[in-house]
Amino acid sequence: MAEERRKEFKELILIVEDNLHNRQIFHDVLVHRGFEVIEAEDGEEALEQVRRRRPDLILMDLSLPLKDGWTATKEIKEMDGFAQIPIIALTAHAMAGDEDRAIEAGCDGYLSKPISPKKVVEEVEKRLSLT
Ligand code: MN
């Protein structure tokens, strides 16, 4: 991960996470890796950002204010023309069953917390078929 990918087109990643610390870590590592990154702090803001910017991939925390990640994922997957956007759930390791519920809601994969920045980059690049 030492080298930054340099290219003309930057894929747009939406980070949905109410924890500021986590959001900053994921933001920084993805920007460093050459992605364009936008953020949302809750499920409602996530839907607004999806409509406004149509990200190429979404990292979705599940436990969120206003609208949880499962509901937001379901709604995005039901939106015309948005169902193909890969959504990776960020699940709390301690919560058994979160992963199953995430997949049921329509998430394409999940990462269990605590999540290393390296894992985030690997998963994002895998889902975008960049590796
Ligand atoms: Mn949360």
PDB file of N, CA, C and O in Angstrom, residues 8-71:
ATOM      1  N   GLU A   8      -6.381   9.220 -13.970  1.00  0.00           N
ATOM      2  CA  GLU A   8      -7.235  10.358 -14.319  1.00  0.00           C
ATOM      3  C   GLU A   8      -8.578  10.267 -13.593  1.00  0.00           C
ATOM      4  O   GLU A   8      -9.043  11.213 -12.992  1.00  0.00           O
ATOM      5  N   PHE A   9      -9.175   9.089 -13.657  1.00  0.00           N
ATOM      6  CA  PHE A   9     -10.512   8.912 -13.118  1.00  0.00           C
ATOM      7  C   PHE A   9     -10.453   8.374 -11.702  1.00  0.00           C
ATOM      8  O   PHE A   9      -9.842   7.357 -11.437  1.00  0.00           O
ATOM      9  N   LYS A  10     -11.080   9.080 -10.796  1.00  0.00           N
ATOM     10  CA  LYS A  10     -11.136   8.609  -9.419  1.00  0.00           C
ATOM     11  C   LYS A  10     -12.524   8.069  -9.117  1.00  0.00           C
ATOM     12  O   LYS A  10     -13.505   8.786  -9.236  1.00  0.00           O
ATOM     13  N   GLU A  11     -12.589   6.810  -8.700  1.00  0.00           N
ATOM     14  CA  GLU A  11     -13.883   6.269  -8.280  1.00  0.00           C
ATOM     15  C   GLU A  11     -14.322   6.987  -7.006  1.00  0.00           C
ATOM     16  O   GLU A  11     -13.507   7.349  -6.173  1.00  0.00           O
ATOM     17  N   LEU A  12     -15.637   7.179  -6.912  1.00  0.00           N
ATOM     18  CA  LEU A  12     -16.204   7.908  -5.777  1.00  0.00           C
ATOM     19  C   LEU A  12     -16.704   6.925  -4.714  1.00  0.00           C
ATOM     20  O   LEU A  12     -17.543   6.064  -4.995  1.00  0.00           O
ATOM     21  N   ILE A  13     -16.185   7.053  -3.511  1.00  0.00           N
ATOM     22  CA  ILE A  13     -16.571   6.168  -2.409  1.00  0.00           C
ATOM     23  C   ILE A  13     -17.367   6.970  -1.380  1.00  0.00           C
ATOM     24  O   ILE A  13     -16.946   8.054  -0.968  1.00  0.00           O
ATOM     25  N   LEU A  14     -18.516   6.432  -0.984  1.00  0.00           N
ATOM     26  CA  LEU A  14     -19.301   7.046   0.099  1.00  0.00           C
ATOM     27  C   LEU A  14     -19.078   6.263   1.390  1.00  0.00           C
ATOM     28  O   LEU A  14     -19.304   5.049   1.434  1.00  0.00           O
ATOM     29  N   ILE A  15     -18.617   6.952   2.423  1.00  0.00           N
ATOM     30  CA  ILE A  15     -18.460   6.337   3.747  1.00  0.00           C
ATOM     31  C   ILE A  15     -19.637   6.756   4.613  1.00  0.00           C
ATOM     32  O   ILE A  15     -19.831   7.946   4.869  1.00  0.00           O
ATOM     33  N   VAL A  16     -20.429   5.785   5.036  1.00  0.00           N
ATOM     34  CA  VAL A  16     -21.544   6.064   5.947  1.00  0.00           C
ATOM     35  C   VAL A  16     -21.153   5.521   7.315  1.00  0.00           C
ATOM     36  O   VAL A  16     -21.052   4.307   7.505  1.00  0.00           O
ATOM     37  N   GLU A  17     -20.899   6.414   8.245  1.00  0.00           N
ATOM     38  CA  GLU A  17     -20.373   6.011   9.566  1.00  0.00           C
ATOM     39  C   GLU A  17     -20.609   7.156  10.533  1.00  0.00           C
ATOM     40  O   GLU A  17     -20.264   8.303  10.236  1.00  0.00           O
ATOM     41  N   ASP A  18     -21.245   6.856  11.676  1.00  0.00           N
ATOM     42  CA  ASP A  18     -21.527   7.922  12.642  1.00  0.00           C
ATOM     43  C   ASP A  18     -20.360   8.167  13.592  1.00  0.00           C
ATOM     44  O   ASP A  18     -20.334   9.179  14.292  1.00  0.00           O
ATOM     45  N   ASN A  19     -19.389   7.250  13.601  1.00  0.00           N
ATOM     46  CA  ASN A  19     -18.220   7.442  14.467  1.00  0.00           C
ATOM     47  C   ASN A  19     -17.166   8.260  13.723  1.00  0.00           C
ATOM     48  O   ASN A  19     -16.594   7.812  12.724  1.00  0.00           O
ATOM     49  N   LEU A  20     -16.927   9.469  14.225  1.00  0.00           N
ATOM     50  CA  LEU A  20     -16.025  10.420  13.550  1.00  0.00           C
ATOM     51  C   LEU A  20     -14.625   9.847  13.365  1.00  0.00           C
ATOM     52  O   LEU A  20     -14.015   9.983  12.301  1.00  0.00           O
ATOM     53  N   HIS A  21     -14.126   9.180  14.402  1.00  0.00           N
ATOM     54  CA  HIS A  21     -12.779   8.608  14.362  1.00  0.00           C
ATOM     55  C   HIS A  21     -12.643   7.588  13.227  1.00  0.00           C
ATOM     56  O   HIS A  21     -11.719   7.654  12.407  1.00  0.00           O
ATOM     57  N   ASN A  22     -13.600   6.656  13.159  1.00  0.00           N
ATOM     58  CA  ASN A  22     -13.577   5.656  12.082  1.00  0.00           C
ATOM     59  C   ASN A  22     -13.692   6.312  10.712  1.00  0.00           C
ATOM     60  O   ASN A  22     -13.008   5.940   9.770  1.00  0.00           O
ATOM     61  N   ARG A  23     -14.607   7.300  10.639  1.00  0.00           N
ATOM     62  CA  ARG A  23     -14.829   7.969   9.361  1.00  0.00           C
ATOM     63  C   ARG A  23     -13.537   8.609   8.858  1.00  0.00           C
ATOM     64  O   ARG A  23     -13.206   8.524   7.678  1.00  0.00           O
ATOM     65  N   GLN A  24     -12.809   9.240   9.751  1.00  0.00           N
ATOM     66  CA  GLN A  24     -11.571   9.910   9.350  1.00  0.00           C
ATOM     67  C   GLN A  24     -10.504   8.917   8.902  1.00  0.00           C
ATOM     68  O   GLN A  24      -9.810   9.146   7.915  1.00  0.00           O
ATOM     69  N   ILE A  25     -10.402   7.794   9.617  1.00  0.00           N
ATOM     70  CA  ILE A  25      -9.401   6.781   9.244  1.00  0.00           C
ATOM     71  C   ILE A  25      -9.689   6.244   7.842  1.00  0.00           C
ATOM     72  O   ILE A  25      -8.802   6.170   6.988  1.00  0.00           O
ATOM     73  N   PHE A  26     -10.953   5.867   7.599  1.00  0.00           N
ATOM     74  CA  PHE A  26     -11.317   5.307   6.290  1.00  0.00           C
ATOM     75  C   PHE A  26     -11.165   6.369   5.193  1.00  0.00           C
ATOM     76  O   PHE A  26     -10.701   6.078   4.091  1.00  0.00           O
ATOM     77  N   HIS A  27     -11.570   7.592   5.506  1.00  0.00           N
ATOM     78  CA  HIS A  27     -11.428   8.693   4.557  1.00  0.00           C
ATOM     79  C   HIS A  27      -9.970   8.863   4.144  1.00  0.00           C
ATOM     80  O   HIS A  27      -9.628   8.893   2.965  1.00  0.00           O
ATOM     81  N   ASP A  28      -9.100   8.975   5.147  1.00  0.00           N
ATOM     82  CA  ASP A  28      -7.695   9.257   4.870  1.00  0.00           C
ATOM     83  C   ASP A  28      -7.026   8.158   4.046  1.00  0.00           C
ATOM     84  O   ASP A  28      -6.298   8.442   3.101  1.00  0.00           O
ATOM     85  N   VAL A  29      -7.295   6.907   4.401  1.00  0.00           N
ATOM     86  CA  VAL A  29      -6.622   5.818   3.700  1.00  0.00           C
ATOM     87  C   VAL A  29      -7.119   5.710   2.253  1.00  0.00           C
ATOM     88  O   VAL A  29      -6.342   5.429   1.337  1.00  0.00           O
ATOM     89  N   LEU A  30      -8.402   5.985   2.035  1.00  0.00           N
ATOM     90  CA  LEU A  30      -8.950   5.889   0.676  1.00  0.00           C
ATOM     91  C   LEU A  30      -8.507   7.059  -0.198  1.00  0.00           C
ATOM     92  O   LEU A  30      -8.209   6.887  -1.377  1.00  0.00           O
ATOM     93  N   VAL A  31      -8.446   8.254   0.390  1.00  0.00           N
ATOM     94  CA  VAL A  31      -7.958   9.419  -0.355  1.00  0.00           C
ATOM     95  C   VAL A  31      -6.483   9.209  -0.717  1.00  0.00           C
ATOM     96  O   VAL A  31      -6.063   9.464  -1.843  1.00  0.00           O
ATOM     97  N   HIS A  32      -5.723   8.712   0.217  1.00  0.00           N
ATOM     98  CA  HIS A  32      -4.309   8.437  -0.026  1.00  0.00           C
ATOM     99  C   HIS A  32      -4.137   7.437  -1.157  1.00  0.00           C
ATOM    100  O   HIS A  32      -3.189   7.504  -1.939  1.00  0.00           O
ATOM    101  N   ARG A  33      -5.063   6.521  -1.257  1.00  0.00           N
ATOM    102  CA  ARG A  33      -5.027   5.471  -2.275  1.00  0.00           C
ATOM    103  C   ARG A  33      -5.525   5.964  -3.635  1.00  0.00           C
ATOM    104  O   ARG A  33      -5.491   5.256  -4.627  1.00  0.00           O
ATOM    105  N   GLY A  34      -6.031   7.194  -3.667  1.00  0.00           N
ATOM    106  CA  GLY A  34      -6.400   7.800  -4.946  1.00  0.00           C
ATOM    107  C   GLY A  34      -7.890   7.835  -5.241  1.00  0.00           C
ATOM    108  O   GLY A  34      -8.295   8.147  -6.356  1.00  0.00           O
ATOM    109  N   PHE A  35      -8.720   7.540  -4.239  1.00  0.00           N
ATOM    110  CA  PHE A  35     -10.164   7.607  -4.446  1.00  0.00           C
ATOM    111  C   PHE A  35     -10.686   8.988  -4.072  1.00  0.00           C
ATOM    112  O   PHE A  35     -10.074   9.700  -3.279  1.00  0.00           O
ATOM    113  N   GLU A  36     -11.848   9.350  -4.656  1.00  0.00           N
ATOM    114  CA  GLU A  36     -12.564  10.516  -4.179  1.00  0.00           C
ATOM    115  C   GLU A  36     -13.529  10.008  -3.108  1.00  0.00           C
ATOM    116  O   GLU A  36     -14.169   8.973  -3.282  1.00  0.00           O
ATOM    117  N   VAL A  37     -13.618  10.724  -2.006  1.00  0.00           N
ATOM    118  CA  VAL A  37     -14.397  10.226  -0.871  1.00  0.00           C
ATOM    119  C   VAL A  37     -15.411  11.264  -0.402  1.00  0.00           C
ATOM    120  O   VAL A  37     -15.089  12.444  -0.250  1.00  0.00           O
ATOM    121  N   ILE A  38     -16.650  10.829  -0.203  1.00  0.00           N
ATOM    122  CA  ILE A  38     -17.667  11.653   0.442  1.00  0.00           C
ATOM    123  C   ILE A  38     -18.171  10.897   1.664  1.00  0.00           C
ATOM    124  O   ILE A  38     -17.975   9.689   1.772  1.00  0.00           O
ATOM    125  N   GLU A  39     -18.831  11.615   2.572  1.00  0.00           N
ATOM    126  CA  GLU A  39     -19.202  11.007   3.843  1.00  0.00           C
ATOM    127  C   GLU A  39     -20.649  11.300   4.215  1.00  0.00           C
ATOM    128  O   GLU A  39     -21.220  12.294   3.779  1.00  0.00           O
ATOM    129  N   ALA A  40     -21.207  10.419   5.024  1.00  0.00           N
ATOM    130  CA  ALA A  40     -22.521  10.654   5.614  1.00  0.00           C
ATOM    131  C   ALA A  40     -22.482  10.151   7.054  1.00  0.00           C
ATOM    132  O   ALA A  40     -21.853   9.137   7.344  1.00  0.00           O
ATOM    133  N   GLU A  41     -23.152  10.885   7.941  1.00  0.00           N
ATOM    134  CA  GLU A  41     -23.116  10.555   9.379  1.00  0.00           C
ATOM    135  C   GLU A  41     -24.307   9.724   9.833  1.00  0.00           C
ATOM    136  O   GLU A  41     -24.337   9.243  10.961  1.00  0.00           O
ATOM    137  N   ASP A  42     -25.322   9.635   8.987  1.00  0.00           N
ATOM    138  CA  ASP A  42     -26.503   8.845   9.358  1.00  0.00           C
ATOM    139  C   ASP A  42     -27.172   8.302   8.095  1.00  0.00           C
ATOM    140  O   ASP A  42     -26.775   8.631   6.972  1.00  0.00           O
ATOM    141  N   GLY A  43     -28.186   7.469   8.293  1.00  0.00           N
ATOM    142  CA  GLY A  43     -28.829   6.797   7.176  1.00  0.00           C
ATOM    143  C   GLY A  43     -29.576   7.723   6.229  1.00  0.00           C
ATOM    144  O   GLY A  43     -29.632   7.476   5.019  1.00  0.00           O
ATOM    145  N   GLU A  44     -30.154   8.787   6.773  1.00  0.00           N
ATOM    146  CA  GLU A  44     -30.866   9.760   5.930  1.00  0.00           C
ATOM    147  C   GLU A  44     -29.891  10.494   5.015  1.00  0.00           C
ATOM    148  O   GLU A  44     -30.134  10.649   3.818  1.00  0.00           O
ATOM    149  N   GLU A  45     -28.790  10.950   5.622  1.00  0.00           N
ATOM    150  CA  GLU A  45     -27.773  11.658   4.839  1.00  0.00           C
ATOM    151  C   GLU A  45     -27.166  10.726   3.780  1.00  0.00           C
ATOM    152  O   GLU A  45     -26.832  11.168   2.676  1.00  0.00           O
ATOM    153  N   ALA A  46     -27.063   9.451   4.107  1.00  0.00           N
ATOM    154  CA  ALA A  46     -26.539   8.471   3.154  1.00  0.00           C
ATOM    155  C   ALA A  46     -27.393   8.454   1.890  1.00  0.00           C
ATOM    156  O   ALA A  46     -26.871   8.507   0.769  1.00  0.00           O
ATOM    157  N   LEU A  47     -28.712   8.409   2.064  1.00  0.00           N
ATOM    158  CA  LEU A  47     -29.611   8.367   0.912  1.00  0.00           C
ATOM    159  C   LEU A  47     -29.523   9.651   0.086  1.00  0.00           C
ATOM    160  O   LEU A  47     -29.551   9.621  -1.139  1.00  0.00           O
ATOM    161  N   GLU A  48     -29.404  10.781   0.772  1.00  0.00           N
ATOM    162  CA  GLU A  48     -29.233  12.058   0.059  1.00  0.00           C
ATOM    163  C   GLU A  48     -27.965  12.053  -0.786  1.00  0.00           C
ATOM    164  O   GLU A  48     -27.976  12.456  -1.947  1.00  0.00           O
ATOM    165  N   GLN A  49     -26.879  11.597  -0.185  1.00  0.00           N
ATOM    166  CA  GLN A  49     -25.593  11.566  -0.894  1.00  0.00           C
ATOM    167  C   GLN A  49     -25.640  10.604  -2.081  1.00  0.00           C
ATOM    168  O   GLN A  49     -25.062  10.883  -3.131  1.00  0.00           O
ATOM    169  N   VAL A  50     -26.314   9.481  -1.907  1.00  0.00           N
ATOM    170  CA  VAL A  50     -26.420   8.504  -2.990  1.00  0.00           C
ATOM    171  C   VAL A  50     -27.171   9.112  -4.172  1.00  0.00           C
ATOM    172  O   VAL A  50     -26.746   9.005  -5.321  1.00  0.00           O
ATOM    173  N   ARG A  51     -28.286   9.786  -3.887  1.00  0.00           N
ATOM    174  CA  ARG A  51     -29.066  10.419  -4.956  1.00  0.00           C
ATOM    175  C   ARG A  51     -28.279  11.530  -5.623  1.00  0.00           C
ATOM    176  O   ARG A  51     -28.299  11.684  -6.838  1.00  0.00           O
ATOM    177  N   ARG A  52     -27.596  12.331  -4.825  1.00  0.00           N
ATOM    178  CA  ARG A  52     -26.894  13.516  -5.329  1.00  0.00           C
ATOM    179  C   ARG A  52     -25.652  13.157  -6.133  1.00  0.00           C
ATOM    180  O   ARG A  52     -25.380  13.721  -7.168  1.00  0.00           O
ATOM    181  N   ARG A  53     -24.883  12.190  -5.633  1.00  0.00           N
ATOM    182  CA  ARG A  53     -23.562  11.944  -6.224  1.00  0.00           C
ATOM    183  C   ARG A  53     -23.398  10.578  -6.902  1.00  0.00           C
ATOM    184  O   ARG A  53     -22.434  10.346  -7.603  1.00  0.00           O
ATOM    185  N   ARG A  54     -24.299   9.691  -6.678  1.00  0.00           N
ATOM    186  CA  ARG A  54     -24.224   8.324  -7.198  1.00  0.00           C
ATOM    187  C   ARG A  54     -22.808   7.742  -7.078  1.00  0.00           C
ATOM    188  O   ARG A  54     -22.073   7.615  -8.059  1.00  0.00           O
ATOM    189  N   PRO A  55     -22.420   7.378  -5.847  1.00  0.00           N
ATOM    190  CA  PRO A  55     -21.072   6.831  -5.626  1.00  0.00           C
ATOM    191  C   PRO A  55     -20.865   5.501  -6.356  1.00  0.00           C
ATOM    192  O   PRO A  55     -21.829   4.824  -6.706  1.00  0.00           O
ATOM    193  N   ASP A  56     -19.598   5.150  -6.584  1.00  0.00           N
ATOM    194  CA  ASP A  56     -19.262   3.878  -7.231  1.00  0.00           C
ATOM    195  C   ASP A  56     -19.288   2.729  -6.236  1.00  0.00           C
ATOM    196  O   ASP A  56     -19.401   1.562  -6.635  1.00  0.00           O
ATOM    197  N   LEU A  57     -19.150   3.062  -4.959  1.00  0.00           N
ATOM    198  CA  LEU A  57     -19.161   2.036  -3.897  1.00  0.00           C
ATOM    199  C   LEU A  57     -19.528   2.714  -2.584  1.00  0.00           C
ATOM    200  O   LEU A  57     -19.209   3.889  -2.371  1.00  0.00           O
ATOM    201  N   ILE A  58     -20.190   1.951  -1.701  1.00  0.00           N
ATOM    202  CA  ILE A  58     -20.599   2.489  -0.401  1.00  0.00           C
ATOM    203  C   ILE A  58     -20.072   1.601   0.726  1.00  0.00           C
ATOM    204  O   ILE A  58     -20.233   0.376   0.686  1.00  0.00           O
ATOM    205  N   LEU A  59     -19.434   2.226   1.708  1.00  0.00           N
ATOM    206  CA  LEU A  59     -19.084   1.552   2.960  1.00  0.00           C
ATOM    207  C   LEU A  59     -20.164   1.931   3.958  1.00  0.00           C
ATOM    208  O   LEU A  59     -20.372   3.111   4.238  1.00  0.00           O
ATOM    209  N   MET A  60     -20.890   0.949   4.468  1.00  0.00           N
ATOM    210  CA  MET A  60     -22.096   1.225   5.253  1.00  0.00           C
ATOM    211  C   MET A  60     -22.005   0.672   6.673  1.00  0.00           C
ATOM    212  O   MET A  60     -22.093  -0.542   6.875  1.00  0.00           O
ATOM    213  N   ASP A  61     -21.822   1.564   7.633  1.00  0.00           N
ATOM    214  CA  ASP A  61     -21.969   1.159   9.029  1.00  0.00           C
ATOM    215  C   ASP A  61     -23.431   0.754   9.223  1.00  0.00           C
ATOM    216  O   ASP A  61     -24.314   1.241   8.503  1.00  0.00           O
ATOM    217  N   LEU A  62     -23.708  -0.161  10.145  1.00  0.00           N
ATOM    218  CA  LEU A  62     -25.085  -0.645  10.306  1.00  0.00           C
ATOM    219  C   LEU A  62     -25.823   0.088  11.408  1.00  0.00           C
ATOM    220  O   LEU A  62     -26.989   0.462  11.273  1.00  0.00           O
ATOM    221  N   SER A  63     -25.138   0.311  12.515  1.00  0.00           N
ATOM    222  CA  SER A  63     -25.742   1.020  13.636  1.00  0.00           C
ATOM    223  C   SER A  63     -25.565   2.523  13.419  1.00  0.00           C
ATOM    224  O   SER A  63     -24.476   3.058  13.597  1.00  0.00           O
ATOM    225  N   LEU A  64     -26.649   3.176  12.982  1.00  0.00           N
ATOM    226  CA  LEU A  64     -26.595   4.592  12.597  1.00  0.00           C
ATOM    227  C   LEU A  64     -27.805   5.340  13.146  1.00  0.00           C
ATOM    228  O   LEU A  64     -28.873   4.757  13.291  1.00  0.00           O
ATOM    229  N   PRO A  65     -27.659   6.644  13.395  1.00  0.00           N
ATOM    230  CA  PRO A  65     -28.816   7.449  13.806  1.00  0.00           C
ATOM    231  C   PRO A  65     -29.799   7.666  12.648  1.00  0.00           C
ATOM    232  O   PRO A  65     -29.424   7.525  11.485  1.00  0.00           O
ATOM    233  N   LEU A  66     -31.008   8.025  12.984  1.00  0.00           N
ATOM    234  CA  LEU A  66     -32.096   8.392  12.066  1.00  0.00           C
ATOM    235  C   LEU A  66     -32.606   7.238  11.211  1.00  0.00           C
ATOM    236  O   LEU A  66     -33.800   6.998  11.096  1.00  0.00           O
ATOM    237  N   LYS A  67     -31.662   6.540  10.556  1.00  0.00           N
ATOM    238  CA  LYS A  67     -32.051   5.385   9.744  1.00  0.00           C
ATOM    239  C   LYS A  67     -30.880   4.422   9.774  1.00  0.00           C
ATOM    240  O   LYS A  67     -29.763   4.811   9.423  1.00  0.00           O
ATOM    241  N   ASP A  68     -31.107   3.175  10.197  1.00  0.00           N
ATOM    242  CA  ASP A  68     -29.966   2.262  10.341  1.00  0.00           C
ATOM    243  C   ASP A  68     -29.462   1.782   8.972  1.00  0.00           C
ATOM    244  O   ASP A  68     -30.099   1.985   7.933  1.00  0.00           O
ATOM    245  N   GLY A  69     -28.302   1.160   8.997  1.00  0.00           N
ATOM    246  CA  GLY A  69     -27.629   0.754   7.763  1.00  0.00           C
ATOM    247  C   GLY A  69     -28.361  -0.317   6.984  1.00  0.00           C
ATOM    248  O   GLY A  69     -28.282  -0.369   5.756  1.00  0.00           O
ATOM    249  N   TRP A  70     -29.087  -1.180   7.692  1.00  0.00           N
ATOM    250  CA  TRP A  70     -29.858  -2.221   7.004  1.00  0.00           C
ATOM    251  C   TRP A  70     -30.978  -1.586   6.179  1.00  0.00           C
ATOM    252  O   TRP A  70     -31.176  -1.918   5.012  1.00  0.00           O
ATOM    253  N   THR A  71     -31.693  -0.656   6.816  1.00  0.00           N
ATOM    254  CA  THR A  71     -32.799   0.013   6.130  1.00  0.00           C
ATOM    255  C   THR A  71     -32.284   0.852   4.959  1.00  0.00           C
ATOM    256  O   THR A  71     -32.847   0.808   3.855  1.00  0.00           O
TER     257      THR A  71
END
